[in-house]
Amino acid sequence: MANKQISQMGLPKSIANVFAARNVFTAKALSLMELRVQNEHLAGHLPTHMKGLDEALCGGIPFGVLTELVGPAGIGKTQFCLKLSLLASLPASYGGLDGHVIYIDVESKFSSRRLIEIGVKSFPEIFHRKGMAQEMAGRIHVLRPASLSEFTESLQQIKISLLQNQVKLLVIDSMAALVTGEFEHGAPRQNTLGWHVSFIKSLAEFSRIPVVVTNQVRSQSRDEICHYYFQVQSWNETIEDRTRHDSHLVAALGINWAHAVTIRLVLEAKSDQRFIKVAKSPISPPLAFPFNITSSGILLLSDDGIELTGPDINAIHCQGHNDIINFGGESLQC
Amino acid sequence: MEVGRLPISASQRGKLIAAGYTTLSSFSSLSPSHLARDLKISDNEAAEIMRVASHSHRLDGSAAGCGTVNGAQTAWDMLHEEEMFPRITTSCMDLDNILGGGINCKEVTEIGGVPGIGKTQLGIQLAINVQIPVDYGGLGGKAIYIDTEGSFMVERALQIAEACIEDMSECGGLLRKDFQACQLKMHPNNILENIFYFRVCSYTEQIALINYLDKFISEHKDVKIVIVDSVTFHFRQDFDDMALRTRLLSGMALKLMKLAKDFSLAVVLLNQVTNKYIDGSFQLTLALGDSWSHSCTNRVILYWNGNERYAYIDKSPSLRSASAPYSVTSKGIRNSASNCKRIKMM
């Protein structure tokens, strides 16, 4: 960002501050709303075609903010991303953004065959037309950075394409994989992604596109059961908590990252049913929707979510979902 | 004028006070030899003290020996001033109670908590509640919302604004006030119009903006609250020089306190949490370190207690430590639902 370059120039503080002050963006909240509702397509949201989720998110994945998908391996995060990429490339008449998509595929999970399959099953009228599949798939650009530094470089290029106004969605699958393996041990992982997070957020905001990032999970270590100093706990309770938490999963990338994302969607499996939960969102109540993965992507089993009170909305359960999904005779292990 | 302020040596001062001379007027009429005898010092020394005293007296310019220090305010005056400004309600009665009525003007209040606890919600609620007209017990002021994370969502602000107007109409109806006039003025769009929204993308921008606020607020005198959401974000990303960070943060805190005092407005800073290793285990604390924790006047921590959200007054010069439950509903921050019938959200 411009400010980072100024700081790299080594200007004296006072001058850097003057530049920064000129950059300050100010608006009245009303004009913000008018601008977005009137000018933006679909009032600033990308509909996911999952009715319950779209209602909870006031229309869909919002523009200009970071949305995170977190869940255990194989739960359906990449499937969700594939569906979203497709939706963004669809023409406006079908509820899409009619634009290009940049898909950053760190773990080589992108499957174009699966993408076309989702397209054919969900929007048969478009995809059976000659050449449409090619055009839709042609709008999705897949990048495969091998390391964090390659990713950093590609971010700069992405900024340029965004300025040219063609890209309408950025998907990063997955963020955690970029950091794992970068450092062996002992290095401060918290700040590794610091610059990237700020950069991606500002990319999202000035180009007003949705940015979807997936995250992995890891088990919660004993040391991490955290409370404030004024929360008194009895000794027995602590022991009980510890055994309970041994099987609990938490999102990777730490608490810094958890603060940085605007919307967090938790995908989990509980009692043999998969759920997608709106865990953190300034505009939605804490709802959980049961879902299944089908040939046409993700299907919500109920559009009325279950409301979860308390911190349980943030918990990630992983019980018994390592089964093979069957549909139409074919089997696909996610 | 107090003897303590005279530019004389400590031993001389000690002797003056020991002899019973605590104010200038008490010895200014004496002769130097008289003073010398009382203090058991030489005549020359006594003459020197008197010369310094009369010089300082002239500089001070105050004829009366009332002992007022320039720029100071008496506690009595401060008490009256405090009563002049009503506090900003949070729309949750329990929370208002532990805050002594609401967020206080002329003070910096820090509110911190884990992600998803409702900090941004509380920030937006306060930005709207500050606009409640004076007739309804509010301040009728405007709000400045400084967004460092991009978490301010206009749709949500609109939702909360509409709910606030609904509540006011109900309240007005109950009190049989003439709310028609108010209703015309209080359209959700008017409320959004009175929130000045700033988006800052780096810590230099943040500091530059806070320096600029002085000028902005002198041009918009009806701003009564400044909310920074969150003050931590840019200071946690890629900051190598921690000493610099501490300096910048304390400079920023001082400026904000000055803003609060000069313009009689409330400053609300939203903070994030971090894990800290204390006494052999990890504990949750608010971010930005120990030196920052001294910078704010009041400190409120939002946390989960079982399935409920609670607020705890961690530090305040005038409020006692207490916890209160609150909830986040589609209408904004409200009383905890456990005491009343559950309302389905959305």
XYZ file of C-alpha atoms in Angstrom:
680
model
C 0.000 0.000 0.000
C 1.076 3.556 -0.509
C 1.727 4.086 3.150
C 4.024 1.146 3.392
C 6.147 2.530 0.592
C 6.397 5.871 2.308
C 7.591 4.231 5.476
C 10.127 2.263 3.501
C 11.500 5.483 2.088
C 12.690 6.430 5.518
C 11.103 9.848 5.557
C 11.076 11.725 8.837
C 7.981 11.018 10.866
C 6.395 14.422 10.427
C 6.406 14.241 6.645
C 5.156 10.676 6.617
C 2.315 11.765 8.843
C 1.357 14.582 6.532
C 1.151 12.175 3.616
C -0.890 9.819 5.706
C -3.266 12.578 6.725
C -3.974 13.437 3.124
C -4.882 9.826 2.508
C -7.394 9.693 5.253
C -10.704 8.640 3.907
C -13.673 10.181 5.536
C -17.325 9.917 4.841
C -20.601 10.276 6.586
C -22.174 6.941 7.333
C -25.257 7.939 5.351
C -23.320 8.645 2.202
C -21.604 5.289 2.623
C -24.910 3.541 2.605
C -26.294 5.487 -0.314
C -23.208 4.833 -2.338
C -23.337 1.151 -1.740
C -27.030 0.490 -2.023
C -27.530 2.519 -5.150
C -24.372 1.883 -7.057
C -23.321 -1.538 -6.100
C -24.624 -4.597 -7.733
C -26.924 -6.525 -5.409
C -26.347 -3.947 -2.663
C -22.884 -5.146 -1.887
C -23.352 -8.881 -1.343
C -22.585 -12.022 -3.307
C -25.521 -14.395 -2.925
C -24.480 -17.946 -2.116
C -27.753 -19.458 -3.296
C -28.168 -20.976 0.153
C -31.302 -19.211 1.265
C -30.849 -19.461 5.027
C -27.240 -18.322 4.908
C -27.972 -15.465 2.530
C -30.687 -14.194 4.814
C -28.439 -14.407 7.845
C -25.710 -12.461 6.049
C -28.119 -9.778 4.780
C -27.842 -10.880 1.185
C -24.725 -12.996 0.916
C -20.971 -12.737 1.291
C -20.402 -9.007 1.772
C -18.108 -6.922 -0.389
C -15.121 -5.164 0.989
C -14.501 -7.369 4.025
C -12.658 -10.549 4.827
C -14.808 -13.662 5.197
C -13.183 -16.719 6.708
C -14.195 -20.350 6.332
C -12.728 -22.538 9.025
C -13.260 -26.218 9.657
C -11.597 -29.599 9.918
C -10.125 -31.337 6.902
C -12.637 -32.640 4.415
C -15.633 -30.765 5.764
C -16.399 -28.852 2.601
C -14.434 -25.610 2.636
C -12.982 -26.100 -0.825
C -16.397 -27.142 -2.150
C -17.834 -23.906 -0.814
C -15.049 -21.948 -2.482
C -15.591 -23.695 -5.803
C -19.279 -22.874 -5.679
C -18.574 -19.247 -4.849
C -16.073 -18.937 -7.680
C -18.683 -20.219 -10.053
C -21.324 -17.860 -8.722
C -19.068 -14.878 -9.137
C -18.378 -15.689 -12.763
C -22.027 -16.141 -13.704
C -23.805 -13.409 -15.634
C -25.795 -10.907 -13.610
C -29.114 -12.281 -14.808
C -28.416 -15.484 -12.891
C -27.436 -13.693 -9.714
C -23.707 -13.687 -10.385
C -21.178 -10.900 -10.479
C -20.285 -11.384 -14.124
C -16.635 -11.051 -13.365
C -13.329 -12.776 -13.044
C -12.196 -14.713 -10.048
C -8.714 -15.114 -8.677
C -8.351 -18.410 -6.836
C -5.159 -18.858 -4.877
C -4.786 -22.586 -4.439
C -2.032 -23.323 -1.940
C -2.748 -26.975 -1.310
C -3.505 -27.965 -4.900
C -7.097 -28.773 -4.115
C -8.719 -26.977 -6.987
C -10.519 -29.393 -9.252
C -11.784 -27.975 -12.533
C -13.688 -31.164 -13.215
C -15.601 -30.742 -9.996
C -16.173 -27.079 -10.811
C -17.813 -27.908 -14.126
C -19.847 -30.630 -12.459
C -21.190 -28.162 -9.903
C -21.976 -25.763 -12.709
C -23.786 -28.337 -14.809
C -25.858 -29.605 -11.905
C -26.760 -26.200 -10.459
C -27.299 -24.164 -13.602
C -28.056 -26.642 -16.375
C -29.608 -23.997 -18.618
C -26.396 -22.019 -18.806
C -23.923 -24.821 -18.953
C -25.602 -26.833 -21.618
C -25.287 -23.939 -24.010
C -22.385 -24.226 -26.340
C -19.186 -22.612 -25.157
C -20.616 -21.295 -21.896
C -18.754 -23.765 -19.720
C -15.534 -22.692 -21.344
C -16.307 -19.037 -20.831
C -17.276 -19.443 -17.198
C -14.293 -21.604 -16.410
C -12.149 -19.202 -18.359
C -12.955 -16.458 -15.911
C -11.455 -18.288 -12.992
C -7.725 -17.753 -12.685
C -5.922 -20.229 -10.458
C -2.608 -19.341 -8.866
C -0.431 -21.894 -7.101
C 2.206 -20.131 -4.996
C 4.764 -22.504 -3.578
C 5.895 -20.315 -0.727
C 4.927 -17.281 1.292
C 7.234 -15.030 -0.710
C 5.690 -16.137 -3.992
C 2.309 -15.411 -2.506
C 3.450 -11.950 -1.484
C 4.600 -11.232 -5.022
C 1.379 -12.440 -6.528
C -0.559 -10.163 -4.197
C 1.078 -7.169 -5.817
C -0.001 -8.405 -9.239
C -3.491 -9.028 -7.971
C -3.704 -5.440 -6.867
C -3.094 -4.335 -10.426
C -5.786 -6.590 -11.852
C -8.185 -5.311 -9.275
C -7.473 -1.780 -10.364
C -8.434 -2.812 -13.879
C -11.845 -3.688 -12.469
C -12.232 -7.116 -13.888
C -11.819 -9.272 -10.810
C -14.907 -9.638 -8.688
C -13.864 -12.255 -6.130
C -10.651 -13.299 -4.445
C -10.400 -16.734 -2.850
C -7.405 -17.866 -0.816
C -7.441 -21.591 -0.085
C -5.921 -21.901 2.453
C -4.246 -19.189 4.452
C -2.953 -21.491 7.144
C -1.099 -23.649 4.661
C 1.004 -20.655 3.658
C 2.393 -20.304 7.128
C 2.817 -23.957 8.065
C 6.193 -25.168 7.030
C 7.587 -21.670 6.625
C 9.239 -21.798 10.028
C 10.444 -24.801 11.926
C 9.852 -23.850 15.517
C 10.184 -20.969 17.864
C 9.626 -18.286 15.251
C 6.922 -15.740 16.023
C 4.085 -17.028 13.908
C 1.673 -14.399 15.040
C 3.232 -11.588 13.107
C 4.211 -13.519 10.015
C 0.968 -12.744 8.266
C 0.609 -9.295 9.784
C 1.417 -7.350 6.669
C -0.510 -9.718 4.427
C -3.656 -9.403 6.485
C -3.591 -5.613 6.338
C -2.833 -5.680 2.651
C -5.601 -8.103 1.770
C -8.090 -6.153 3.822
C -7.214 -2.917 2.100
C -7.392 -4.675 -1.284
C -10.882 -5.829 -0.412
C -11.956 -2.407 0.679
C -10.740 -0.155 -2.042
C -11.886 -2.491 -4.792
C -15.110 -3.409 -2.984
C -14.935 -7.113 -3.737
C -15.625 -10.077 -1.462
C -12.541 -11.886 -0.216
C -12.943 -15.436 1.053
C -10.145 -17.108 2.972
C -10.077 -20.644 4.302
C -8.349 -21.667 7.472
C -7.323 -24.952 9.028
C -7.866 -26.235 12.530
C -5.556 -27.561 15.153
C -6.123 -29.142 18.525
C -6.221 -26.940 21.539
C -3.297 -27.468 23.870
C -3.761 -27.503 27.637
C -2.031 -24.197 28.086
C -4.537 -22.431 26.007
C -7.637 -22.633 28.119
C -7.693 -19.004 28.853
C -9.640 -16.883 31.199
C -9.267 -13.413 32.601
C -7.698 -12.950 36.001
C -11.011 -12.037 37.551
C -12.752 -15.199 36.386
C -12.362 -17.486 39.353
C -12.460 -21.187 38.622
C -12.470 -24.029 41.058
C -9.721 -26.606 40.760
C -12.116 -29.419 39.834
C -13.634 -27.402 37.080
C -10.231 -26.795 35.632
C -9.414 -30.482 35.476
C -12.719 -31.211 33.830
C -12.191 -28.463 31.320
C -8.790 -29.770 30.418
C -9.948 -33.267 29.604
C -12.814 -31.857 27.617
C -10.588 -29.578 25.655
C -8.167 -32.275 24.657
C -10.543 -33.240 21.907
C -11.456 -29.704 20.938
C -10.299 -28.021 17.842
C -9.535 -24.368 17.403
C -8.924 -22.324 14.314
C -5.314 -21.991 13.287
C -3.440 -18.707 12.846
C -4.092 -17.433 16.343
C -6.150 -14.813 18.056
C -4.744 -11.926 16.035
C -6.187 -13.448 12.903
C -9.487 -14.111 14.646
C -9.758 -10.414 15.375
C -8.752 -9.446 11.869
C -11.446 -11.294 9.942
C -14.791 -9.636 9.750
C -16.976 -12.672 9.172
C -16.144 -16.161 10.336
C -18.106 -19.150 9.074
C -17.351 -22.317 11.003
C -17.944 -25.642 9.273
C -18.093 -28.586 11.626
C -19.419 -32.078 12.040
C -21.450 -32.960 15.090
C -23.363 -36.186 15.692
C -22.963 -37.260 12.108
C -24.339 -34.046 10.691
C -22.417 -31.204 9.135
C -23.181 -27.674 10.184
C -22.222 -24.274 8.879
C -22.282 -21.684 11.628
C -22.113 -17.931 11.460
C -19.634 -17.583 14.298
C -18.530 -14.005 13.972
C -20.456 -11.419 12.047
C -21.389 -7.837 12.804
C -24.599 -8.178 10.837
C -25.901 -11.612 11.718
C -27.262 -13.486 14.691
C -25.380 -16.648 15.728
C -27.093 -19.287 13.582
C -26.130 -22.813 12.635
C -27.429 -24.497 9.479
C -27.184 -28.224 8.827
C -25.861 -29.021 5.357
C -24.830 -31.778 3.027
C -22.471 -31.848 0.098
C -24.173 -32.822 -3.107
C -23.289 -32.901 -6.746
C -24.381 -29.317 -7.094
C -22.278 -28.044 -4.244
C -23.485 -27.378 -0.749
C -27.109 -27.851 0.123
C -28.650 -26.544 3.338
C -31.003 -29.024 4.924
C -32.968 -26.294 6.639
C -33.225 -22.600 5.893
C -34.186 -21.764 9.457
C -30.981 -21.867 11.328
C -30.616 -23.089 14.852
C -29.715 -20.233 17.107
C -26.764 -20.939 19.333
C -26.208 -18.763 22.335
C -22.940 -18.528 24.078
C -19.396 -19.208 23.024
C -20.352 -22.589 21.607
C -20.896 -20.920 18.250
C -17.133 -20.601 18.010
C -16.374 -24.198 18.923
C -15.345 -26.541 16.144
C -16.469 -30.130 16.493
C -15.212 -32.973 14.426
C -17.129 -36.168 14.992
C -17.763 -38.846 12.477
C -17.691 -37.079 9.170
C -14.953 -39.169 7.615
C -17.472 -41.004 5.555
C -17.760 -41.206 1.873
C -20.361 -39.019 0.286
C -22.568 -40.806 -2.135
C -24.617 -39.182 -4.800
C -26.099 -40.512 -7.932
C -24.080 -43.657 -7.795
C -20.781 -41.838 -7.911
C -18.772 -41.492 -4.773
C -16.522 -38.609 -4.019
C -14.383 -38.387 -0.941
C -13.999 -34.764 0.014
C 1.287 32.235 47.130
C 2.701 29.051 48.520
C 6.202 28.827 49.834
C 6.540 25.532 48.041
C 6.596 27.359 44.714
C 9.412 29.701 45.520
C 12.649 29.062 43.695
C 14.700 28.642 46.864
C 16.726 25.735 48.128
C 15.033 22.870 49.887
C 16.753 23.564 53.205
C 15.618 27.176 53.150
C 12.122 26.070 52.312
C 12.188 23.547 55.119
C 13.288 26.220 57.587
C 10.550 28.594 56.458
C 7.878 25.975 56.884
C 9.274 24.767 60.199
C 9.131 28.331 61.470
C 5.483 28.510 60.471
C 5.758 30.614 57.297
C 3.739 28.741 54.678
C 2.565 31.589 52.490
C 4.298 34.607 51.035
C 2.031 37.039 52.746
C 3.009 35.629 56.117
C 6.594 36.918 55.910
C 6.556 39.539 53.164
C 5.907 42.304 55.632
C 8.772 41.315 57.918
C 12.219 42.843 57.881
C 15.065 40.651 56.727
C 16.729 40.682 60.135
C 13.510 39.505 61.805
C 13.272 36.623 59.338
C 16.941 35.802 59.832
C 16.459 35.516 63.576
C 13.386 33.258 63.192
C 15.000 30.958 60.691
C 18.433 31.057 62.339
C 20.105 32.016 59.085
C 22.302 34.919 58.112
C 20.850 38.362 57.272
C 22.057 38.097 53.725
C 20.321 34.809 53.217
C 17.091 36.161 54.637
C 17.322 39.232 52.406
C 17.866 36.943 49.426
C 14.771 34.905 50.267
C 12.650 38.014 50.553
C 13.945 39.332 47.276
C 13.085 36.118 45.500
C 9.683 36.046 47.177
C 8.731 39.554 46.100
C 10.002 38.873 42.575
C 7.887 35.760 42.300
C 4.952 37.603 43.756
C 5.216 40.242 41.078
C 5.394 37.622 38.328
C 2.393 35.821 39.677
C 0.319 38.948 39.394
C -2.283 37.797 41.879
C -2.691 40.158 44.750
C -4.796 37.876 46.861
C -3.053 35.061 48.680
C -5.714 32.543 47.738
C -3.163 30.063 46.372
C -4.809 29.366 42.985
C -2.556 27.712 40.466
C -3.009 28.885 36.889
C -4.993 26.459 34.810
C -6.251 24.404 37.725
C -9.874 23.776 38.474
C -11.281 23.172 41.879
C -12.884 19.821 42.632
C -16.169 21.539 43.381
C -16.277 23.112 39.938
C -15.461 19.735 38.390
C -18.337 18.102 40.226
C -20.758 20.653 38.848
C -19.415 20.221 35.362
C -19.830 16.465 35.537
C -23.448 16.877 36.427
C -23.994 19.122 33.439
C -23.283 16.394 30.925
C -25.538 13.373 30.997
C -23.868 10.047 30.375
C -24.269 8.159 27.117
C -26.522 5.161 27.617
C -25.565 1.768 26.250
C -29.227 0.679 25.890
C -28.669 -2.082 28.421
C -29.880 -1.202 31.884
C -27.547 -3.526 33.771
C -24.550 -2.246 31.877
C -25.584 1.366 32.445
C -25.909 0.649 36.149
C -22.379 -0.583 36.613
C -21.117 2.314 34.510
C -22.847 4.794 36.766
C -25.434 5.690 34.160
C -23.486 5.158 30.979
C -20.291 6.213 29.258
C -18.970 9.402 30.787
C -17.959 12.468 28.816
C -14.545 14.031 29.380
C -13.073 10.575 29.967
C -11.358 7.909 27.925
C -13.003 4.509 28.267
C -11.327 1.389 26.946
C -13.482 -1.610 26.087
C -11.851 -4.904 25.199
C -12.816 -8.500 24.572
C -12.374 -11.647 22.509
C -13.456 -11.636 18.867
C -17.187 -11.890 18.471
C -18.118 -10.668 21.946
C -19.764 -7.501 20.682
C -17.204 -4.682 20.781
C -18.114 -3.306 17.371
C -21.787 -3.716 18.232
C -21.315 -1.652 21.371
C -19.362 0.933 19.401
C -22.129 1.319 16.835
C -24.770 1.429 19.587
C -22.930 4.246 21.339
C -22.490 6.157 18.090
C -26.251 6.072 17.729
C -27.189 6.601 21.371
C -25.157 9.798 21.590
C -27.666 11.253 19.138
C -30.677 10.714 21.388
C -32.248 14.172 21.761
C -31.934 16.063 25.004
C -35.706 15.740 25.565
C -35.268 11.993 25.873
C -32.362 12.198 28.246
C -29.574 12.015 25.697
C -26.894 14.394 24.515
C -28.212 15.201 21.065
C -24.693 15.122 19.721
C -22.849 13.661 16.767
C -20.354 10.827 16.632
C -16.969 10.204 15.083
C -16.293 6.569 14.234
C -12.697 5.715 13.401
C -12.572 2.299 11.783
C -9.164 0.623 11.624
C -10.340 -2.890 10.844
C -13.141 -2.360 8.390
C -15.691 -3.914 10.717
C -18.235 -1.091 10.574
C -21.112 -2.345 8.467
C -23.616 0.260 7.388
C -26.489 -2.198 7.182
C -26.064 -3.000 10.849
C -25.890 0.666 11.822
C -29.143 1.234 9.963
C -30.769 -1.677 11.777
C -29.716 -0.349 15.164
C -30.761 3.194 14.263
C -34.243 2.042 13.326
C -34.584 0.094 16.561
C -33.441 3.119 18.550
C -36.068 5.333 16.946
C -38.737 2.713 17.627
C -37.738 2.575 21.272
C -37.830 6.331 21.551
C -41.297 6.534 20.017
C -42.544 3.938 22.475
C -40.939 5.790 25.312
C -42.354 9.084 24.108
C -45.787 7.537 23.806
C -45.644 6.269 27.370
C -44.630 9.617 28.719
C -47.184 11.302 26.485
C -44.529 13.611 25.206
C -45.051 15.425 21.978
C -42.877 13.126 19.965
C -44.346 14.051 16.617
C -41.862 16.840 16.170
C -39.012 14.583 17.155
C -40.205 11.801 14.922
C -39.968 13.972 11.852
C -36.414 14.857 12.688
C -35.311 11.402 13.698
C -35.278 9.399 10.544
C -32.691 6.610 10.337
C -30.989 8.523 7.551
C -30.560 11.518 9.853
C -28.905 9.301 12.391
C -26.484 7.905 9.840
C -25.785 11.425 8.657
C -24.550 12.360 12.095
C -21.922 9.632 12.247
C -18.642 10.831 10.787
C -16.881 7.737 9.552
C -13.120 7.609 9.078
C -11.278 4.606 7.705
C -7.589 4.365 8.504
C -5.331 1.775 6.950
C -2.069 2.059 8.851
C -0.734 3.300 12.136
C 0.661 6.480 10.609
C -2.786 7.296 9.294
C -4.237 6.569 12.692
C -1.866 8.954 14.449
C -2.259 11.595 11.764
C -6.019 11.395 12.085
C -5.978 11.758 15.838
C -3.792 14.817 15.444
C -6.248 16.176 12.915
C -9.298 15.563 15.111
C -8.562 18.698 17.074
C -9.257 20.847 14.048
C -12.179 18.724 12.892
C -13.969 18.899 16.210
C -13.489 22.652 16.505
C -15.394 22.889 13.254
C -18.037 20.397 14.362
C -18.628 21.378 17.936
C -21.584 19.053 18.436
C -19.474 15.902 18.252
C -19.846 14.270 21.625
C -18.189 10.889 21.190
C -15.147 9.557 19.405
C -15.016 5.799 18.919
C -11.865 4.058 17.718
C -12.499 0.494 16.471
C -10.043 -0.878 17.201
C -7.111 1.007 18.583
C -4.997 -2.147 18.495
C -5.196 -3.427 14.981
C -2.446 -1.479 13.265
C -0.155 -1.631 16.234
C -0.158 -5.404 16.261
C 0.875 -5.950 12.651
C 4.561 -5.941 11.808
C 5.810 -3.624 14.507
C 9.465 -4.355 15.099
C 10.442 -1.558 17.427
C 8.476 -2.040 20.627
C 9.905 1.024 22.293
C 8.636 3.117 19.405
C 5.273 1.470 19.711
C 5.031 2.326 23.384
C 5.988 5.932 22.682
C 3.463 6.264 19.880
C 0.715 4.708 21.942
C 1.287 6.906 24.958
C 1.452 9.994 22.748
C -1.830 8.986 21.193
C -3.426 8.355 24.570
C -2.403 11.789 25.822
C -3.852 13.479 22.748
C -7.121 11.616 23.147
C -7.348 12.573 26.798
C -6.743 16.183 25.883
C -9.474 15.973 23.231
C -11.883 14.533 25.764
C -11.117 17.230 28.265
C -11.010 20.211 25.909
C -14.175 19.440 24.002
C -16.073 17.669 26.799
C -16.663 14.557 24.781
C -16.426 10.853 25.490
C -13.642 8.815 23.935
C -14.246 5.095 23.579
C -11.345 2.875 22.515
C -12.032 -0.719 21.522
C -9.202 -3.129 22.191
C -8.393 -6.729 21.350
C -7.129 -9.495 23.613
C -3.962 -11.504 23.809
C -2.637 -14.418 25.831
C -0.133 -13.620 28.517
C 1.927 -16.027 30.525
C 1.463 -15.133 34.193
C 2.117 -17.295 37.234
C 2.664 -20.456 35.334
C -0.378 -20.344 33.097
C -1.803 -18.421 30.230
C -4.294 -15.697 30.980
C -6.323 -13.477 28.751
C -5.509 -9.808 28.919
C -6.175 -6.818 26.757
C -3.610 -6.188 24.070
C -0.992 -3.451 23.698
C 0.912 -4.210 26.854
C 1.257 -3.010 30.401
C 2.166 0.595 29.708
C -0.954 1.073 27.611
C -3.109 -0.279 30.424
C -2.307 2.856 32.385
C -3.331 5.164 29.594
C -7.080 4.933 29.802
C -9.247 6.344 32.531
C -11.756 3.515 32.567
C -11.382 -0.047 31.435
C -14.218 -2.448 30.696
C -13.660 -6.084 29.726
C -16.332 -7.981 27.798
C -16.260 -11.734 28.303
C -18.229 -14.961 28.098
C -19.612 -16.340 31.323
C -21.168 -19.672 30.472
C -23.537 -18.851 27.666
C -23.953 -15.199 28.485
C -22.050 -12.089 27.622
C -20.856 -10.103 30.586
C -19.075 -6.801 31.055
C -16.640 -6.265 33.893
C -15.353 -2.909 35.141
C -11.668 -3.633 35.382
C -10.358 -0.194 36.246
C -12.052 3.056 37.068
C -11.326 5.920 39.434
C -14.962 6.341 40.379
C -16.784 3.068 39.661
C -16.477 -0.076 41.675
C -15.556 -3.424 40.102
C -18.720 -5.141 39.029
C -20.054 -7.388 36.313
C -23.250 -7.067 34.389
C -24.835 -9.273 31.726
C -25.880 -7.889 28.362
C -26.948 -9.320 25.053
C -26.589 -8.510 21.389
C -29.868 -8.639 19.524
C -31.079 -7.552 16.131
C -31.886 -4.203 17.756
C -28.391 -3.768 19.115
C -27.141 -4.018 22.677
C -29.955 -4.802 25.061
C -30.576 -6.293 28.479
C -29.690 -9.910 28.900
C -32.500 -12.133 27.756
C -32.249 -14.636 30.570
C -34.489 -12.575 32.789
C -37.222 -12.113 30.256
C -38.927 -14.061 27.527
C -36.577 -15.144 24.765
C -36.934 -13.180 21.572
C -36.112 -14.930 18.338
C -33.649 -12.812 16.437
C -33.847 -11.796 12.796
